[in-house]
Short mmCIF file of C-alpha atoms and ligand atoms in Angstrom, two decimals:
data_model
loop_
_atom_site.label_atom_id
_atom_site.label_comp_id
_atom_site.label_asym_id
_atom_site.label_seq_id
_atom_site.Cartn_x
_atom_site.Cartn_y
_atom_site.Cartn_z
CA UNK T 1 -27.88 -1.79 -32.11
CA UNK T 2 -24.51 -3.42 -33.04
CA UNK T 3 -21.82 -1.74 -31.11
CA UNK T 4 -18.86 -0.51 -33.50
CA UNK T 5 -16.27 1.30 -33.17
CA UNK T 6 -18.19 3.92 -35.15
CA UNK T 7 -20.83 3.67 -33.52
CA UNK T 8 -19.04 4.36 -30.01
CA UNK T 9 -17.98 7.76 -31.73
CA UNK T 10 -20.65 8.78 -32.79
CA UNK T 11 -22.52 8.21 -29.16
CA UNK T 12 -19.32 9.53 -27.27
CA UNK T 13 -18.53 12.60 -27.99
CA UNK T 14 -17.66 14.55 -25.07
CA UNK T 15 -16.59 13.25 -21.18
CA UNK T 16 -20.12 13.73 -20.02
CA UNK T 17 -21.50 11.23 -22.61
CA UNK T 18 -18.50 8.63 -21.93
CA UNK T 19 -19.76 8.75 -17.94
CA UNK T 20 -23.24 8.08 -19.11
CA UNK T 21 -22.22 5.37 -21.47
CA UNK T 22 -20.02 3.38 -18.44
CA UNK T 23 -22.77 4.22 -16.24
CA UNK T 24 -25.25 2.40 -18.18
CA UNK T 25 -22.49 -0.36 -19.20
CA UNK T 26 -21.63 -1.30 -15.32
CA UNK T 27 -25.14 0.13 -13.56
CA UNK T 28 -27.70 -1.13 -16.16
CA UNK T 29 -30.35 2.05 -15.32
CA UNK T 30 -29.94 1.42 -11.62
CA UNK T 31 -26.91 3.11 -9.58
CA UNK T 32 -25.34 1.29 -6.86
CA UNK T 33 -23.22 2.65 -3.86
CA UNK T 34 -19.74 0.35 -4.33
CA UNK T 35 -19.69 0.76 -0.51
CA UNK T 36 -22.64 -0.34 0.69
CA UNK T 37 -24.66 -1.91 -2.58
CA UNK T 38 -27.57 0.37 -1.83
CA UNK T 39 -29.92 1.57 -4.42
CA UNK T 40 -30.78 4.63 -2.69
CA UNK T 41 -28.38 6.86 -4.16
CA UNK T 42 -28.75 10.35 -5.60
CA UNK T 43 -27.02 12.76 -7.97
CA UNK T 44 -24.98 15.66 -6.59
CA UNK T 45 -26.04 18.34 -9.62
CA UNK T 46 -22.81 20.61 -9.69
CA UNK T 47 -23.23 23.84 -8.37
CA UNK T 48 -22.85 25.36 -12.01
CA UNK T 49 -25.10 22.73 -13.10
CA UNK T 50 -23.10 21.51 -15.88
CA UNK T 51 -19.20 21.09 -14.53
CA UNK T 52 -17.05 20.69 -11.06
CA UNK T 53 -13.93 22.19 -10.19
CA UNK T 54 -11.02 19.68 -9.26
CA UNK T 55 -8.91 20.21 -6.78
CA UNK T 56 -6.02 21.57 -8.83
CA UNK T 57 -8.85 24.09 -10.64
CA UNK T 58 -9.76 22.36 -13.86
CA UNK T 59 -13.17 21.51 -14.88
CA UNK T 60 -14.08 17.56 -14.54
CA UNK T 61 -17.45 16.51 -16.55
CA UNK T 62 -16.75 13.51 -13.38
CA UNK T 63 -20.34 12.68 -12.42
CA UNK T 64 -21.15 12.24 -8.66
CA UNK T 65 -23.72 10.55 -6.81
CA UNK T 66 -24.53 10.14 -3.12
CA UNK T 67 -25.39 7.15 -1.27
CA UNK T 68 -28.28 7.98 1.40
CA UNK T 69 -27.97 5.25 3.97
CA UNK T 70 -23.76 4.85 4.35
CA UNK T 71 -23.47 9.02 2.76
CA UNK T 72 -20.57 8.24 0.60
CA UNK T 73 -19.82 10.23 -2.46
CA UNK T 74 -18.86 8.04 -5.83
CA UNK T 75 -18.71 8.12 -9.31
CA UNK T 76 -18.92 5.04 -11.81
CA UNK T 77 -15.10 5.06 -11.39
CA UNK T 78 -14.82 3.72 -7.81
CA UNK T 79 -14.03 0.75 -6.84
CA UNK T 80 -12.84 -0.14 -10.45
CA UNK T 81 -9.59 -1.09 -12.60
CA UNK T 82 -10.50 2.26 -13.57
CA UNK T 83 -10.53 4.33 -10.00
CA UNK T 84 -8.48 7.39 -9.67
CA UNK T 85 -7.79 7.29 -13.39
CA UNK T 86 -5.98 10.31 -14.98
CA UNK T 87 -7.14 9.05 -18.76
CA UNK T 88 -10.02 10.50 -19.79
CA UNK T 89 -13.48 7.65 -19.66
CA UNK T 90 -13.79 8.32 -23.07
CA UNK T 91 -10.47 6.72 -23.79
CA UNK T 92 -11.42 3.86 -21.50
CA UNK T 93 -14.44 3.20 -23.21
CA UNK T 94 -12.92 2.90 -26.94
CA UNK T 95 -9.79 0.64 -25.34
CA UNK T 96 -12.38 -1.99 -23.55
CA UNK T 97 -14.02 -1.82 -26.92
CA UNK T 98 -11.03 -2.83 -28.90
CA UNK T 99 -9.98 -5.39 -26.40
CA UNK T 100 -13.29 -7.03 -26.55
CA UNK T 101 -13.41 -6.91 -30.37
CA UNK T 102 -9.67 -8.09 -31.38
CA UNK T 103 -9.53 -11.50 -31.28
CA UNK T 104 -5.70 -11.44 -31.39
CA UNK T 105 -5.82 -8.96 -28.93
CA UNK T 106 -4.15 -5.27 -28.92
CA UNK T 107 -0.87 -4.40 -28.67
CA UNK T 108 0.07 -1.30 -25.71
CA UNK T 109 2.04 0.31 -28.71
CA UNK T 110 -0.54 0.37 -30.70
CA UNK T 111 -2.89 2.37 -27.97
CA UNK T 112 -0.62 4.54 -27.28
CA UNK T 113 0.04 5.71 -30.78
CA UNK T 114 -4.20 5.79 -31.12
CA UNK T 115 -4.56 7.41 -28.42
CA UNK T 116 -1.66 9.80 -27.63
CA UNK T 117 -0.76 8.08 -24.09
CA UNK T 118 2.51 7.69 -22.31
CA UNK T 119 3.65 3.94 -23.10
CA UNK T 120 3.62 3.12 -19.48
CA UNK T 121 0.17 4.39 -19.12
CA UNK T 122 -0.93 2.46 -22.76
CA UNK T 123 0.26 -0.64 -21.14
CA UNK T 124 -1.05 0.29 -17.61
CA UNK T 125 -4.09 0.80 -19.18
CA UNK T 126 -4.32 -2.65 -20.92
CA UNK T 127 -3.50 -5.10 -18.00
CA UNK T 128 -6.08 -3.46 -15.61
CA UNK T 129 -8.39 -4.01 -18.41
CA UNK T 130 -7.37 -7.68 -18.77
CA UNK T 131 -7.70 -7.76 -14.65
CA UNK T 132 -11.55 -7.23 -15.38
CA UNK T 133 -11.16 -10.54 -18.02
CA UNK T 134 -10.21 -12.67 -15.39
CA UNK T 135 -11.24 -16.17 -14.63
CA UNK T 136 -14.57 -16.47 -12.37
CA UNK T 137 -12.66 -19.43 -10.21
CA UNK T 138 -15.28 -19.93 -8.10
CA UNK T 139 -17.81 -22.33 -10.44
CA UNK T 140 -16.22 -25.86 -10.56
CA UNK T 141 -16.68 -27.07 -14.12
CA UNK T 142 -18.07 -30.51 -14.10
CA UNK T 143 -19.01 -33.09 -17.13
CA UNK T 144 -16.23 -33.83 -19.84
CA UNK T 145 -13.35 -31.32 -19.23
CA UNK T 146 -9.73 -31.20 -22.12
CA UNK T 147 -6.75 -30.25 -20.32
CA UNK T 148 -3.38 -29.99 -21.94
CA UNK T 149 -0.65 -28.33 -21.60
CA UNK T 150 1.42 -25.68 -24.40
CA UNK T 151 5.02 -24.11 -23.85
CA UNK T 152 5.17 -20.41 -24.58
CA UNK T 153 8.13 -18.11 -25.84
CA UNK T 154 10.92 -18.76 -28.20
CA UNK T 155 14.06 -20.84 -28.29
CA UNK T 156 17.09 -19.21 -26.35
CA UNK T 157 19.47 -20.58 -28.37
CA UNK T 158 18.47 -18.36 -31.45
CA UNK T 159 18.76 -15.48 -28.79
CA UNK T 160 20.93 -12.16 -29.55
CA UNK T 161 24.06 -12.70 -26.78
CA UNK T 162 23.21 -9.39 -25.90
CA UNK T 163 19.74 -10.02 -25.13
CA UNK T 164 18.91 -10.47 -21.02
CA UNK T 165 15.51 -10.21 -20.60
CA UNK T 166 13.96 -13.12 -18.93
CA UNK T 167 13.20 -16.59 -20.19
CA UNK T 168 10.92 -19.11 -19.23
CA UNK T 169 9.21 -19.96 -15.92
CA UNK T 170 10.14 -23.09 -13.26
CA UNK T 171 12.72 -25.07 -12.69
CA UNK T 172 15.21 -25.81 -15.47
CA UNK T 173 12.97 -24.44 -18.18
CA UNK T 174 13.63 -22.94 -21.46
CA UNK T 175 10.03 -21.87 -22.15
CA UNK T 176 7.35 -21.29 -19.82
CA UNK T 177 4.67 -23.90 -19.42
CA UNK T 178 1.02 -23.60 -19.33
CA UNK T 179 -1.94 -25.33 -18.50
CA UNK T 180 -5.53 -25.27 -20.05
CA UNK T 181 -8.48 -26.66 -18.68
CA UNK T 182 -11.37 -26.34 -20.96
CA UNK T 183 -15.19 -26.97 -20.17
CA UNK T 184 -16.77 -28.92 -22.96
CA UNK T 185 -20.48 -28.06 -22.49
CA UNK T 186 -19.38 -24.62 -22.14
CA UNK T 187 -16.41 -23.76 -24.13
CA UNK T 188 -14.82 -21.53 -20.98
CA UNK T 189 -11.43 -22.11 -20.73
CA UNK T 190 -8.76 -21.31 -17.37
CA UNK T 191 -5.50 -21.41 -18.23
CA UNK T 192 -2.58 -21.00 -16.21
CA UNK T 193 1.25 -20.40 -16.09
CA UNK T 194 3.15 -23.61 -14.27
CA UNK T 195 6.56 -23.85 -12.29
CA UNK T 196 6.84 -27.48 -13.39
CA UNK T 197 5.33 -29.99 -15.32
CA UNK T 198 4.73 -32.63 -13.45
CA UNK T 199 1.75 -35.03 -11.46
CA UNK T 200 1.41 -32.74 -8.87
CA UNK T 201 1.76 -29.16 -10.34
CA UNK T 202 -0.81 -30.29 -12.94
CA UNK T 203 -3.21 -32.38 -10.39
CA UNK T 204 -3.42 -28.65 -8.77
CA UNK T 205 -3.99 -26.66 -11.62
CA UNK T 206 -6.93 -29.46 -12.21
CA UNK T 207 -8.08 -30.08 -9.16
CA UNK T 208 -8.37 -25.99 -8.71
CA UNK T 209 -10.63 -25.55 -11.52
CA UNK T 210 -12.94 -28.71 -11.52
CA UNK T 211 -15.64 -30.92 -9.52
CA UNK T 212 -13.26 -34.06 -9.23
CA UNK T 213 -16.58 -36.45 -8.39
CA UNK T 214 -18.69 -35.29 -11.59
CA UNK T 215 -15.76 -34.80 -14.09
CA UNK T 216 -14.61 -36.74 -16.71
CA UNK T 217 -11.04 -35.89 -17.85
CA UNK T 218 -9.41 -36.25 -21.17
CA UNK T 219 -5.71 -35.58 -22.10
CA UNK T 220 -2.98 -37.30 -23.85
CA UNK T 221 -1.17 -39.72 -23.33
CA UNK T 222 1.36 -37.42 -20.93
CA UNK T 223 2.50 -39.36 -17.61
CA UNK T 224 1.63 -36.28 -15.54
CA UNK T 225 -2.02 -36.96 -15.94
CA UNK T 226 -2.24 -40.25 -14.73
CA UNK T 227 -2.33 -39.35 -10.99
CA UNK T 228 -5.07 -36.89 -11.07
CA UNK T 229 -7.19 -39.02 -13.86
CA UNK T 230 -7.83 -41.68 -10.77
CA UNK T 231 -9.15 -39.08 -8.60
CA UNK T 232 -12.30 -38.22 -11.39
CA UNK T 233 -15.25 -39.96 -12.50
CA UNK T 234 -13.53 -40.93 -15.75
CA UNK T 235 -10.27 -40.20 -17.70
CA UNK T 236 -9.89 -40.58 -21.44
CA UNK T 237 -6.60 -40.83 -23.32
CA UNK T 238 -5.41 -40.55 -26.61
CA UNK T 239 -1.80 -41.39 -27.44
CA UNK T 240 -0.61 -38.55 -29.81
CA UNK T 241 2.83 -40.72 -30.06
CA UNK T 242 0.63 -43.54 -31.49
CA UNK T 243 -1.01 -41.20 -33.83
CA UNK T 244 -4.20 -41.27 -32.45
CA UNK T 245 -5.60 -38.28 -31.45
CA UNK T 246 -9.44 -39.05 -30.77
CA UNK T 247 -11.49 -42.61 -30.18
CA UNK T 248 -15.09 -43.47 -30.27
CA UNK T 249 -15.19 -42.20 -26.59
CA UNK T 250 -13.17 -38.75 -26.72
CA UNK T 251 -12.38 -36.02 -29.00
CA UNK T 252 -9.29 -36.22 -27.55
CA UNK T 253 -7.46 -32.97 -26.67
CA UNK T 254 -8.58 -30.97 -30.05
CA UNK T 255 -9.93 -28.44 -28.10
CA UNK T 256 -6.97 -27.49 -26.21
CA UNK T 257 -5.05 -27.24 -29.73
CA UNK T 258 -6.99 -24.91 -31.47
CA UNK T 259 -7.50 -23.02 -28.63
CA UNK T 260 -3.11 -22.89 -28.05
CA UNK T 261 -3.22 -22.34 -31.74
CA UNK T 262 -5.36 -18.41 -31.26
CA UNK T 263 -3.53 -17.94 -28.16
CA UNK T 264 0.43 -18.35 -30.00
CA UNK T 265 -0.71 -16.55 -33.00
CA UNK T 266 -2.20 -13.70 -30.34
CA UNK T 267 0.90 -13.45 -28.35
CA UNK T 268 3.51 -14.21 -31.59
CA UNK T 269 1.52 -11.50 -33.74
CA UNK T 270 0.15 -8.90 -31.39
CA UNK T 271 2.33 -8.96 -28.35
CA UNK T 272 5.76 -10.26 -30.08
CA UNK T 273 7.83 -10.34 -26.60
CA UNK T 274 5.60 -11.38 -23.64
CA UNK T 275 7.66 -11.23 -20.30
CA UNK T 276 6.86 -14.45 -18.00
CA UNK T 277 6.40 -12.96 -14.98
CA UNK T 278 3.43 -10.90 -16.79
CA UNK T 279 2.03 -13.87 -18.68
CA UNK T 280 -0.84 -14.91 -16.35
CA UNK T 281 -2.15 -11.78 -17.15
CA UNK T 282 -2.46 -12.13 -20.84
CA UNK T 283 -3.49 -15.61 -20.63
CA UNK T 284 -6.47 -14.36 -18.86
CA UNK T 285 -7.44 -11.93 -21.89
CA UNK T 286 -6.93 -14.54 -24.07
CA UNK T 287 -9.16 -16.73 -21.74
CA UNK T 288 -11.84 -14.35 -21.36
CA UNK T 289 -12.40 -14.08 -25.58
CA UNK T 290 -12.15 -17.87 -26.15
CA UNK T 291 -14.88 -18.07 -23.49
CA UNK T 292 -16.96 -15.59 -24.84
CA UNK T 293 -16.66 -16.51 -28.25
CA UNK T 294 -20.53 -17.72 -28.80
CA UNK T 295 -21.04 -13.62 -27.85
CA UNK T 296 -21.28 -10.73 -30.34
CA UNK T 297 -18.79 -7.95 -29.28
CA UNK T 298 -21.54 -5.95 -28.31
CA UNK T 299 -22.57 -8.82 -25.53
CA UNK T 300 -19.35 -9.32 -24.83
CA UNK T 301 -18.15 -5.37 -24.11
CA UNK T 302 -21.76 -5.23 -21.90
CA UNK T 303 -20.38 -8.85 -20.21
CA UNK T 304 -17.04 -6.58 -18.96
CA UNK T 305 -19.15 -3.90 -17.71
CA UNK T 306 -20.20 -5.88 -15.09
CA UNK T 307 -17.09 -7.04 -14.25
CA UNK T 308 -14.77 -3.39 -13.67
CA UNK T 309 -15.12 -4.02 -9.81
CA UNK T 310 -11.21 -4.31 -8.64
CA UNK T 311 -8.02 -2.54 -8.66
CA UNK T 312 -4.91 -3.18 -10.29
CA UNK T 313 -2.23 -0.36 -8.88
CA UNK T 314 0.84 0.43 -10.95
CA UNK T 315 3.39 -0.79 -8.46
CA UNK T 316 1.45 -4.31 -8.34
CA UNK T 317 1.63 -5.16 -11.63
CA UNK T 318 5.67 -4.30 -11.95
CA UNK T 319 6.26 -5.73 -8.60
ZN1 LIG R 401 -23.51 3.27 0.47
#
């Protein structure tokens, strides 16, 4: 069945059923210690068979299980962007929903108003989920990779005089630059923020994310490039200046611009003021949908389920 946001209300409707529902979203049917990665785990009933007391005295519908060989106690929550989590699962479960399902993403204001959170939790709330979106660095892509590069935020010289928050990223710059390096075959895309534009910040960035031996690059016509392009299998250019953005041998960097063109209207119309030092983080939300795109949200919601392994503490993310 199509997962909707409907549809997740009507199956969620108390604690107990959101633990159940994350259970079978990270677990699949078959429980795994986070410690150990044994299967030979059992659940600790509750003494009054239905709840268990916290340690301040509530009741928690938190279920437990026990892991036989290393005889640690978890829950579905351990080990994840969601561990020691003072929202209740249920919440979590409609948020990841909505993430997975907005393609221009969600703004933190707009969860907390949904949801009745604090906004430092809302927005908390949101980056650990987009920690769970991030990139899978460790498969090189290979084939015919796009790269190109985009320059995010506005112009400071239409700032308010009274306005200080930060601008831009690197040395000298206005706005903050960013890389994309897109997969062909597979449409997955890894973007990431730069300190400078140049041969060797972007040779990194490339080098990083791709099989230099089996790769064939294609970019414009940008200087930058030219460095790193020797070190491939191949390197296509078009020269934008020249007008010509694709030849009989390469699409030229289309890709990159439509996918520059979701990601501005994302963080223009969702996010409005994205600080730099957080950017990274959003990039890898928008990342994560562009690369799922070919998946229904349903697919795509079951995808993150397997990926809530991780923790993303308060004080990290503001540090
Ligand atoms: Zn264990």
């Amino acid at each position: 069945m199509r997962t909707t946001i409907a549809s997740l209300s009507r199956e969620i409707i108390s604690e107990a059923d959101a633990y159940l529902y994350l259970e079978n979203m990270r677990w699949h049917g078959e429980t795994k210690c986070p410690k150990c990665l044994s299967t030979d785990v059992h659940y600790v009933t509750p003494t009054n068979g239905v709840s268990r007391t916290t340690a301040g005295g509530s009741q928690s519908a938190r279920r437990v299980w026990r892991c036989t060989p290393c005889r640690k106690q978890f829950s579905v929550l351990t080990g994840t962007i969601m561990h020691a989590t003072k929202i209740s699962v249920r919440t979590w479960v409609m948020v990841i929903f909505e993430m997975c399902a907005s393609k221009n993403g969600v703004a933190a204001r707009e969860i907390e108003r949904k949801y009745g959170l604090c906004p430092r939790t809302a927005w908390h709330m949101l980056h650990r989920i987009r920690e769970a979106m991030s990139h899978d660095d460790y498969v090189l892509f290979s084939g015919d990779v796009v790269v190109d590069e985009v320059y995010i935020g506005g112009n400071p010289e239409f700032r308010h005089a009274n306005d200080t928050r930060e601008v831009g990223i690197g040395r000298g710059s206005k706005k903050t630059p960013v890389v994309s390096v897109i997969d062909v075959n597979t449409h997955t895309v890894r973007s990431q923020v730069l300190e400078s534009v140049d041969s060797k910040a972007l040779g990194d960035a490339i080098r990083m994310n791709v099989d230099t031996a089996t790769t064939t690059l294609h970019t414009d016509s940008f200087r930058g490039y030219l460095s790193v392009g020797r070190a491939m299998a191949g390197h296509y250019i078009v020269d934008h200046k020249a007008g010509i953005y694709a030849t009989d041998k390469t699409n030229g960097t289309n890709l990159c611009e439509n996918y520059f063109a979701q990601l501005k209207r994302g963080l223009k119309g969702t996010h409005i003021h994205v600080d730099p030092k957080h950017l990274h983080r959003y990039l890898n939300e928008f990342d994560y949908r562009y690369s799922t795109c070919e998946l229904t949200d349903s697919e795509r919601m079951a995808d993150l389920g397997t990926r809530l392994a991780g923790k993303l503490p308060y004080a990290h993310v503001i540090a």
